[in-house]
Short mmCIF file of C-alpha atoms and ligand atoms in Angstrom, two decimals:
data_model
loop_
_atom_site.label_atom_id
_atom_site.label_comp_id
_atom_site.label_asym_id
_atom_site.label_seq_id
_atom_site.Cartn_x
_atom_site.Cartn_y
_atom_site.Cartn_z
CA MET A 4 117.59 -64.98 -40.97
CA GLN A 5 117.96 -65.26 -37.21
CA HIS A 6 120.57 -63.14 -35.36
CA SER A 7 118.95 -62.24 -32.05
CA VAL A 8 119.54 -63.65 -28.56
CA PHE A 9 115.74 -63.27 -28.18
CA SER A 10 114.77 -65.71 -30.94
CA PRO A 11 116.63 -68.82 -29.81
CA MET A 12 116.85 -71.75 -32.34
CA GLY A 13 117.92 -74.45 -29.89
CA PRO A 14 117.72 -75.55 -26.28
CA GLU A 15 121.02 -73.95 -25.30
CA ALA A 16 120.12 -70.48 -26.74
CA ALA A 17 116.62 -70.87 -25.15
CA ARG A 18 118.22 -71.27 -21.62
CA ILE A 19 120.53 -68.25 -22.29
CA ALA A 20 117.46 -66.17 -23.37
CA GLU A 21 115.49 -67.16 -20.24
CA LEU A 22 118.36 -66.00 -18.14
CA ALA A 23 118.53 -62.75 -19.99
CA TRP A 24 114.85 -62.14 -19.42
CA LEU A 25 115.15 -63.06 -15.74
CA LEU A 26 117.95 -60.42 -15.36
CA PHE A 27 116.19 -57.74 -17.39
CA LEU A 28 112.79 -58.20 -15.54
CA GLY A 29 114.36 -58.76 -12.05
CA GLY A 30 116.64 -55.90 -12.50
CA GLY A 31 113.79 -53.65 -13.70
CA ALA A 32 111.57 -54.65 -10.69
CA ILE A 33 114.39 -53.92 -8.25
CA PHE A 34 115.10 -50.67 -9.89
CA LEU A 35 111.41 -49.68 -9.47
CA LEU A 36 111.51 -50.68 -5.76
CA VAL A 37 114.49 -48.51 -5.16
CA MET A 38 113.00 -45.55 -6.92
CA LEU A 39 109.78 -46.01 -4.79
CA ALA A 40 111.88 -46.02 -1.69
CA LEU A 41 113.58 -42.82 -2.91
CA LEU A 42 110.31 -41.16 -3.56
CA LEU A 43 109.02 -42.07 -0.08
CA ALA A 44 112.32 -40.91 1.50
CA LEU A 45 111.95 -37.51 -0.31
CA GLY A 46 108.21 -36.95 -0.01
CA GLY A 47 106.69 -39.35 2.42
CA GLY A 48 105.13 -38.58 5.83
CA GLU A 49 107.22 -38.32 8.95
CA GLY A 50 106.53 -41.83 10.10
CA VAL A 51 107.40 -43.40 6.79
CA ARG A 52 110.63 -41.56 6.54
CA ARG A 53 111.68 -42.59 10.13
CA ARG A 54 110.92 -46.25 9.31
CA LEU A 55 112.93 -46.11 6.11
CA GLY A 56 115.79 -44.46 7.88
CA ALA A 57 115.95 -47.01 10.75
CA ARG A 58 119.04 -49.29 11.06
CA ARG A 59 116.99 -52.44 10.71
CA ALA A 60 115.48 -51.16 7.34
CA ILE A 61 118.98 -50.29 6.09
CA LEU A 62 120.45 -53.69 7.12
CA ALA A 63 117.47 -55.50 5.59
CA GLY A 64 117.23 -53.59 2.29
CA GLY A 65 120.96 -52.68 1.91
CA VAL A 66 122.65 -55.83 3.05
CA ALA A 67 120.34 -58.83 3.57
CA PHE A 68 118.30 -58.33 0.38
CA PRO A 69 121.22 -58.03 -2.09
CA VAL A 70 123.02 -60.88 -0.48
CA ALA A 71 119.96 -63.04 -0.86
CA VAL A 72 119.21 -62.07 -4.38
CA LEU A 73 122.91 -62.26 -5.55
CA SER A 74 123.37 -65.60 -3.87
CA ALA A 75 120.23 -67.17 -5.40
CA LEU A 76 121.20 -65.69 -8.84
CA LEU A 77 124.69 -67.15 -8.45
CA LEU A 78 123.25 -70.62 -7.72
CA HIS A 79 120.74 -70.34 -10.64
CA VAL A 80 123.43 -69.21 -13.14
CA LEU A 81 125.85 -71.82 -12.18
CA GLY A 82 123.04 -74.38 -12.62
CA VAL A 83 122.48 -73.09 -16.09
CA ALA A 84 126.23 -73.04 -16.85
CA ALA A 85 126.52 -76.59 -15.56
CA ALA A 86 123.60 -77.74 -17.79
CA LEU A 87 125.04 -75.95 -20.87
CA GLY A 88 128.59 -77.40 -20.27
CA ALA A 89 127.34 -80.94 -19.53
CA GLY A 90 128.65 -83.29 -22.36
CA GLY A 91 126.73 -86.30 -21.34
CA ARG A 92 125.88 -87.94 -24.76
CA GLU A 93 128.72 -88.06 -27.25
CA PRO A 94 128.16 -85.48 -29.92
CA ALA A 95 126.91 -86.97 -33.19
CA LEU A 96 128.79 -84.49 -35.32
CA ARG A 97 132.14 -82.80 -34.82
CA ILE A 98 133.04 -79.69 -36.81
CA GLU A 99 136.28 -77.73 -36.58
CA VAL A 100 136.18 -73.97 -37.13
CA THR A 101 139.38 -71.92 -37.43
CA GLY A 102 139.11 -68.14 -37.15
CA ARG A 103 141.43 -66.24 -39.56
CA GLN A 104 141.75 -62.54 -40.43
CA TYR A 105 138.91 -62.11 -41.70
CA TRP A 106 137.13 -65.36 -42.42
CA TRP A 107 136.18 -68.67 -40.98
CA GLU A 108 137.57 -72.09 -42.12
CA VAL A 109 135.14 -74.89 -41.51
CA ARG A 110 136.26 -78.57 -41.59
CA TYR A 111 134.11 -81.78 -41.09
CA PRO A 112 136.76 -84.28 -40.33
CA ALA A 113 134.63 -87.36 -40.43
CA GLN A 114 133.11 -86.44 -43.78
CA GLY A 115 136.49 -85.27 -45.17
CA ILE A 116 135.05 -81.88 -46.10
CA THR A 117 136.55 -78.28 -45.83
CA THR A 118 134.56 -75.30 -46.46
CA ALA A 119 134.37 -71.67 -45.34
CA ASN A 120 132.17 -68.88 -43.86
CA GLU A 121 129.03 -71.15 -43.85
CA ILE A 122 128.46 -74.02 -41.32
CA ARG A 123 125.85 -76.44 -42.52
CA VAL A 124 124.34 -78.58 -39.71
CA PRO A 125 121.51 -81.18 -39.59
CA VAL A 126 118.68 -80.21 -37.17
CA GLY A 127 118.09 -82.47 -34.11
CA ARG A 128 121.60 -83.82 -33.93
CA ARG A 129 124.01 -83.12 -31.05
CA ILE A 130 126.77 -81.02 -32.57
CA GLU A 131 130.20 -80.06 -31.13
CA LEU A 132 132.26 -77.16 -32.69
CA LEU A 133 135.97 -77.26 -31.91
CA LEU A 134 137.22 -73.73 -32.22
CA ASP A 135 140.72 -72.36 -32.66
CA SER A 136 142.47 -69.53 -34.41
CA GLY A 137 145.11 -69.32 -37.19
CA ASP A 138 146.42 -65.83 -36.15
CA VAL A 139 144.93 -63.56 -33.48
CA ILE A 140 142.18 -64.01 -30.93
CA HIS A 141 138.70 -64.09 -32.52
CA SER A 142 135.36 -64.91 -30.84
CA PHE A 143 132.62 -67.10 -32.34
CA TRP A 144 129.15 -65.77 -31.64
CA VAL A 145 126.00 -66.89 -33.19
CA PRO A 146 123.34 -65.21 -30.99
CA ALA A 147 120.41 -67.44 -31.83
CA LEU A 148 122.62 -70.60 -31.21
CA HIS A 149 124.69 -70.07 -27.96
CA GLY A 150 126.86 -67.78 -26.04
CA LYS A 151 130.12 -66.35 -27.27
CA ARG A 152 133.26 -68.56 -27.39
CA ASP A 153 136.80 -67.23 -27.84
CA MET A 154 139.05 -68.64 -30.42
CA ILE A 155 142.48 -68.68 -29.18
CA PRO A 156 145.65 -69.42 -31.12
CA GLY A 157 147.31 -72.67 -29.98
CA ARG A 158 144.22 -73.81 -27.96
CA VAL A 159 140.98 -75.48 -28.80
CA THR A 160 137.66 -74.38 -27.21
CA SER A 161 134.35 -76.15 -27.83
CA LEU A 162 130.71 -75.28 -28.16
CA ARG A 163 128.05 -77.97 -28.02
CA PHE A 164 124.53 -77.45 -29.11
CA SER A 165 121.61 -78.73 -31.13
CA LEU A 166 119.02 -76.99 -33.30
CA ASP A 167 115.37 -77.60 -33.15
CA ARG A 168 114.32 -76.54 -36.63
CA PRO A 169 115.72 -75.55 -39.99
CA GLY A 170 116.86 -71.91 -40.52
CA VAL A 171 119.62 -69.55 -41.38
CA LEU A 172 121.39 -68.05 -38.31
CA ARG A 173 123.76 -65.14 -38.66
CA GLY A 174 127.00 -65.02 -36.53
CA GLN A 175 129.76 -62.45 -36.16
CA CYS A 176 133.27 -62.38 -34.87
CA ALA A 177 132.83 -60.82 -31.39
CA GLU A 178 136.45 -60.04 -30.41
CA PHE A 179 138.16 -57.20 -32.26
CA CYS A 180 140.72 -58.87 -34.51
CA GLY A 181 141.92 -56.10 -36.92
CA THR A 182 140.71 -53.48 -39.36
CA GLN A 183 138.06 -55.78 -40.93
CA HIS A 184 136.79 -57.26 -37.79
CA ALA A 185 133.31 -55.82 -38.61
CA LEU A 186 133.26 -57.71 -41.87
CA MET A 187 133.92 -61.12 -40.29
CA ALA A 188 130.43 -62.60 -40.22
CA MET A 189 129.30 -66.21 -40.89
CA LEU A 190 126.09 -68.14 -41.52
CA VAL A 191 124.95 -71.31 -39.67
CA ILE A 192 122.48 -73.13 -41.98
CA ALA A 193 120.40 -75.73 -40.25
CA GLU A 194 118.65 -78.23 -42.55
CA GLU A 195 116.98 -81.63 -42.45
CA GLU A 196 119.19 -84.56 -42.18
CA SER A 197 118.59 -85.54 -45.82
CA ALA A 198 119.39 -82.10 -47.17
CA PHE A 199 122.64 -82.07 -45.13
CA ALA A 200 123.55 -85.56 -46.37
CA ALA A 201 122.95 -84.48 -49.94
CA TRP A 202 125.19 -81.36 -49.40
CA VAL A 203 127.92 -83.60 -48.14
CA ALA A 204 127.56 -85.87 -51.17
CA ARG A 205 127.71 -82.92 -53.51
CA HIS A 206 130.78 -81.66 -51.79
CA LYS A 207 132.61 -84.83 -52.35
CA VAL A 208 132.13 -84.89 -56.10
CA PRO A 209 135.42 -83.92 -57.68
CA VAL A 210 135.23 -80.61 -59.64
CA ALA A 211 136.37 -81.31 -63.33
CA ALA A 212 137.40 -79.13 -66.10
CA PRO A 213 134.24 -77.70 -67.67
CA ALA A 214 133.36 -78.33 -71.43
CA ASP A 215 131.52 -74.96 -72.01
CA PRO A 216 134.13 -72.56 -73.63
CA THR A 217 133.31 -69.67 -71.41
CA LEU A 218 133.54 -71.65 -68.18
CA ALA A 219 136.67 -73.36 -69.60
CA LEU A 220 138.24 -69.92 -69.95
CA GLY A 221 137.36 -69.27 -66.29
CA TRP A 222 139.03 -72.44 -65.19
CA GLN A 223 142.23 -71.48 -67.18
CA ALA A 224 142.19 -68.03 -65.72
CA PHE A 225 142.09 -69.47 -62.19
CA GLY A 226 145.21 -71.50 -62.92
CA ARG A 227 147.00 -68.73 -64.73
CA ALA A 228 146.36 -66.14 -62.03
CA GLY A 229 147.64 -68.44 -59.41
CA CYS A 230 144.41 -68.41 -57.32
CA GLY A 231 145.35 -72.03 -56.41
CA ALA A 232 148.15 -70.97 -54.27
CA CYS A 233 145.75 -69.81 -51.70
CA HIS A 234 142.35 -71.55 -52.57
CA ALA A 235 141.58 -75.23 -52.76
CA ILE A 236 138.87 -76.71 -54.96
CA HIS A 237 138.07 -80.39 -54.32
CA GLY A 238 139.22 -82.70 -57.08
CA THR A 239 141.47 -80.08 -58.83
CA PRO A 240 145.22 -79.60 -58.49
CA TRP A 241 144.54 -76.39 -56.50
CA ALA A 242 145.00 -77.00 -52.91
CA GLY A 243 146.01 -73.82 -51.21
CA ARG A 244 145.10 -73.40 -47.58
CA SER A 245 145.68 -69.65 -46.81
CA GLY A 246 142.31 -68.68 -48.39
CA PRO A 247 138.79 -70.09 -48.15
CA ASP A 248 138.14 -73.43 -49.88
CA LEU A 249 135.97 -72.66 -52.92
CA THR A 250 134.35 -76.05 -53.58
CA LEU A 251 130.56 -75.51 -54.12
CA LEU A 252 131.20 -71.72 -53.95
CA GLY A 253 128.18 -71.07 -56.16
CA GLU A 254 125.92 -72.55 -53.38
CA ARG A 255 127.18 -69.98 -50.69
CA ARG A 256 124.92 -67.04 -49.79
CA SER A 257 127.53 -64.56 -49.26
CA LEU A 258 131.17 -63.81 -50.22
CA ALA A 259 134.14 -62.76 -48.07
CA ALA A 260 132.60 -63.68 -44.69
CA GLY A 261 129.17 -61.92 -45.13
CA THR A 262 130.68 -58.82 -46.95
CA LEU A 263 128.78 -59.25 -50.24
CA ASP A 264 125.81 -61.23 -51.68
CA ASN A 265 127.09 -63.97 -53.87
CA HIS A 266 126.45 -63.84 -57.60
CA GLN A 267 128.52 -63.39 -60.78
CA ALA A 268 128.76 -59.58 -60.58
CA THR A 269 129.82 -59.43 -56.93
CA LEU A 270 132.30 -62.33 -57.70
CA ALA A 271 133.94 -60.37 -60.51
CA GLY A 272 134.03 -57.19 -58.38
CA TRP A 273 135.65 -59.07 -55.38
CA ILE A 274 138.30 -60.71 -57.62
CA ALA A 275 139.14 -57.43 -59.33
CA GLY A 276 139.22 -55.36 -56.21
CA PRO A 277 139.12 -57.08 -52.83
CA GLN A 278 141.27 -54.39 -51.22
CA GLU A 279 138.65 -51.72 -52.13
CA ILE A 280 135.82 -53.86 -50.71
CA LYS A 281 137.63 -55.11 -47.61
CA PRO A 282 140.83 -53.16 -47.16
CA GLY A 283 143.61 -55.10 -45.43
CA ASN A 284 142.31 -58.60 -46.01
CA ALA A 285 144.78 -61.16 -47.18
CA MET A 286 143.70 -61.44 -50.97
CA PRO A 287 145.54 -59.35 -53.45
CA ALA A 288 143.74 -57.47 -56.30
CA PHE A 289 143.61 -59.09 -59.74
CA ASN A 290 142.26 -56.27 -61.84
CA THR A 291 145.74 -55.73 -63.58
CA VAL A 292 146.42 -59.50 -63.94
CA LEU A 293 143.08 -60.50 -65.59
CA ASP A 294 141.34 -58.79 -68.54
CA GLY A 295 137.58 -58.14 -68.49
CA LYS A 296 136.75 -61.22 -70.56
CA GLU A 297 138.77 -63.46 -68.28
CA LEU A 298 137.27 -61.93 -65.14
CA ARG A 299 133.70 -62.51 -66.43
CA ALA A 300 134.53 -66.08 -67.40
CA LEU A 301 136.16 -66.79 -64.14
CA ALA A 302 133.10 -65.33 -62.16
CA ALA A 303 130.79 -67.42 -64.36
CA TRP A 304 132.91 -70.59 -63.66
CA LEU A 305 132.99 -70.03 -59.91
CA GLU A 306 129.30 -69.28 -59.80
CA SER A 307 128.79 -72.70 -61.61
CA LEU A 308 130.44 -74.55 -58.71
CA ARG A 309 127.32 -75.87 -57.21
CA MET B 1 152.01 -38.59 24.14
CA MET B 2 149.97 -38.02 20.99
CA ARG B 3 150.46 -41.53 19.61
CA ALA B 4 149.03 -43.35 22.55
CA ARG B 5 145.45 -42.40 21.56
CA ALA B 6 145.85 -43.07 17.82
CA PRO B 7 144.57 -46.49 16.74
CA GLY B 8 148.04 -47.68 15.70
CA PHE B 9 149.24 -50.00 13.00
CA SER B 10 147.84 -53.27 14.45
CA ALA B 11 144.33 -51.94 14.69
CA ILE B 12 144.39 -51.12 11.06
CA THR B 13 145.79 -54.43 10.09
CA GLY B 14 143.17 -55.89 12.24
CA ALA B 15 140.45 -54.20 10.16
CA LEU B 16 142.17 -55.31 6.99
CA ALA B 17 142.95 -58.95 8.14
CA ALA B 18 139.81 -60.45 6.83
CA LEU B 19 140.09 -58.82 3.45
CA LEU B 20 143.68 -59.97 3.19
CA VAL B 21 142.56 -63.59 3.95
CA TRP B 22 139.96 -63.26 1.10
CA ALA B 23 142.77 -61.81 -1.25
CA GLY B 24 145.07 -64.80 -0.38
CA HIS B 25 142.24 -67.29 -0.84
CA PHE B 26 141.34 -65.80 -4.11
CA THR B 27 144.85 -65.76 -5.45
CA LEU B 28 145.45 -69.39 -4.23
CA ILE B 29 142.34 -70.95 -5.80
CA TYR B 30 142.64 -68.98 -9.11
CA GLY B 31 146.35 -69.92 -9.36
CA ALA B 32 146.01 -73.52 -8.29
CA HIS B 33 142.98 -74.10 -10.47
CA ALA B 34 144.67 -72.59 -13.58
CA LEU B 35 147.84 -74.54 -12.98
CA ALA B 36 145.93 -77.70 -12.49
CA CYS B 37 144.16 -77.24 -15.91
CA GLU B 38 147.29 -76.06 -17.69
CA ARG B 39 149.48 -78.95 -16.31
CA GLY B 40 146.90 -81.65 -16.80
CA PHE B 41 146.17 -82.35 -13.16
CA ALA B 42 142.47 -81.46 -13.75
CA ASP B 43 141.29 -85.03 -13.09
CA ALA B 44 144.07 -85.92 -10.47
CA ALA B 45 142.87 -87.51 -7.24
CA LEU B 46 143.91 -86.59 -3.63
CA LEU B 47 143.15 -89.29 -1.02
CA GLY B 48 140.41 -90.59 -3.36
CA LEU B 49 138.83 -87.11 -3.84
CA PRO B 50 139.10 -85.09 -7.04
CA ALA B 51 142.12 -82.90 -6.36
CA VAL B 52 141.04 -79.49 -7.67
CA PRO B 53 137.69 -79.32 -5.83
CA ALA B 54 139.22 -80.83 -2.69
CA LEU B 55 142.00 -78.23 -2.70
CA VAL B 56 139.58 -75.41 -3.32
CA LEU B 57 137.19 -76.68 -0.59
CA GLY B 58 140.00 -77.12 1.95
CA ALA B 59 141.40 -73.63 1.21
CA SER B 60 137.88 -72.22 1.50
CA LEU B 61 137.26 -73.92 4.89
CA ALA B 62 140.59 -72.65 6.19
CA ALA B 63 139.96 -69.12 5.05
CA LEU B 64 136.42 -69.02 6.47
CA LEU B 65 137.87 -70.16 9.76
CA ALA B 66 140.42 -67.47 9.73
CA VAL B 67 137.83 -64.79 8.79
CA GLY B 68 135.51 -66.24 11.45
CA LEU B 69 138.20 -65.75 14.05
CA VAL B 70 138.83 -62.14 13.06
CA GLY B 71 135.13 -61.46 13.13
CA TRP B 72 134.62 -63.19 16.50
CA ARG B 73 137.41 -61.19 18.21
CA ALA B 74 135.96 -57.89 16.79
CA TRP B 75 132.47 -58.87 18.06
CA ARG B 76 133.93 -59.56 21.54
CA ARG B 77 135.67 -56.21 21.61
CA LEU B 78 132.39 -54.46 20.63
CA ASP B 79 130.43 -56.39 23.32
CA GLY B 80 132.56 -56.25 26.42
CA SER B 81 135.60 -54.12 26.96
CA LEU B 82 134.54 -51.29 24.84
CA ALA B 83 131.30 -50.60 26.70
CA ALA B 84 133.36 -49.27 29.56
CA GLU B 85 135.39 -46.85 27.33
CA ALA B 86 132.39 -44.60 26.47
CA GLY B 87 133.58 -41.54 24.45
CA GLU B 88 136.35 -43.50 22.76
CA ASP B 89 135.06 -43.55 19.20
CA ALA B 90 138.05 -44.84 17.21
CA PRO B 91 138.38 -48.35 18.64
CA ARG B 92 134.59 -48.84 18.57
CA PHE B 93 134.55 -47.75 14.89
CA LEU B 94 137.51 -50.12 14.06
CA ALA B 95 135.76 -53.07 15.76
CA TRP B 96 132.69 -52.35 13.75
CA LEU B 97 134.74 -52.07 10.56
CA THR B 98 136.62 -55.34 11.32
CA LEU B 99 133.33 -57.09 11.91
CA ALA B 100 131.82 -55.71 8.65
CA THR B 101 134.87 -56.55 6.58
CA ALA B 102 134.83 -60.09 8.09
CA LEU B 103 131.27 -60.65 7.00
CA LEU B 104 132.11 -59.24 3.54
CA ALA B 105 135.09 -61.45 3.14
CA ALA B 106 133.24 -64.59 4.30
CA LEU B 107 130.48 -63.85 1.67
CA ALA B 108 133.06 -63.42 -0.96
CA ILE B 109 134.89 -66.55 -0.10
CA LEU B 110 131.67 -68.46 -0.16
CA TRP B 111 130.61 -67.02 -3.54
CA GLU B 112 134.14 -67.96 -4.94
CA ALA B 113 133.92 -71.55 -3.67
CA VAL B 114 130.40 -72.50 -4.82
CA PRO B 115 131.22 -72.84 -8.56
CA VAL B 116 133.58 -75.77 -7.66
CA LEU B 117 130.69 -77.74 -6.34
CA LEU B 118 128.52 -77.16 -9.44
CA LEU B 119 130.86 -76.95 -12.43
CA HIS B 120 133.38 -79.28 -13.93
CA SER B 121 136.89 -77.95 -13.54
CA CYS B 122 138.75 -76.74 -16.57
CA ARG B 123 136.00 -76.31 -18.94
CU1 CU C 29 137.74 -62.05 -36.07
#
């Protein structure tokens, strides 16, 4: 899993990483020069010290040099920023991401798909994320992908990028947004075009009531407990929007925005006690609503959504 | 009179003048730019030129001119009249200070204006 600025997965991140190296190495070199000058000023011979203290040396090292270096850096950084911002070609794929306390809603308008906490993208295609927020200010940051971008209520910001190769990139909310800000992560999954198309196709298959008795009990429990008021599952009557869409939940790698690994046991634990796991999140606990059998069946059914 | 030898109010505003021009320039271009983006004038044209960059460039040229004038007057004071007044430290120091702040302000104005040439407004 990639989550470092220093292992860029696409051209945009690569340019940012280059810039970071330039700043680190350049800053380090200048620091060494200054320390050398300091050593000479403290312990050098009479002649060296006089030359270091001359007005001309001070104007050259203290004024002309910083002005030249900072001006050059400014031009270079603006060049990089211009290249990163340049739209040029129309993006091939638009994805809308809405930050919410404390998870990410992800919509593919052209494909008619809504999902959460995982953004699947095909490699090699030009992608545009349209970012906004449903509550407070969040910040979208996938270090191996691009720089940070604020998600601001009532305003749409955008991030354009492409990815060179398949991989899983970890991202994190980068603007304090409440008590569970630290547990607001997400994954970007880059895969080959064919795998992406297959995922889209699987997503569009309506979920039907299961035949297996255990899974059917899970399906009923979902309805009885009222999960559908907040959660949507494609093809079912449940179309709540205040929680993550659960279609294909069984394929997701993590639960609750990177908080837990995703399997039956963590699913049951989450449904029974989300407030113990992620205190203050918007999902109520169901340990008193569902009995153990229903809980296990519900977890089994949700895991089977794949 | 004691006050006759003190630099006086105008000398101090003289030393500050360039920085005040910079502050004004900064406020104007930030304000105008934000307003243009917010009100949807980002792509408006002024006499055939893109309005926002034209405005920023115009304001920057005017500010540079003003700062240049301040610096030039300080330079002249350093060069000529003050040479005669040997022993008078305060005016000489103030002239140097004015010149230095003028250079600083010019640099700051330049640095603030460059992005408009390289980046698209409002993005
Ligand atoms: Cu957040």
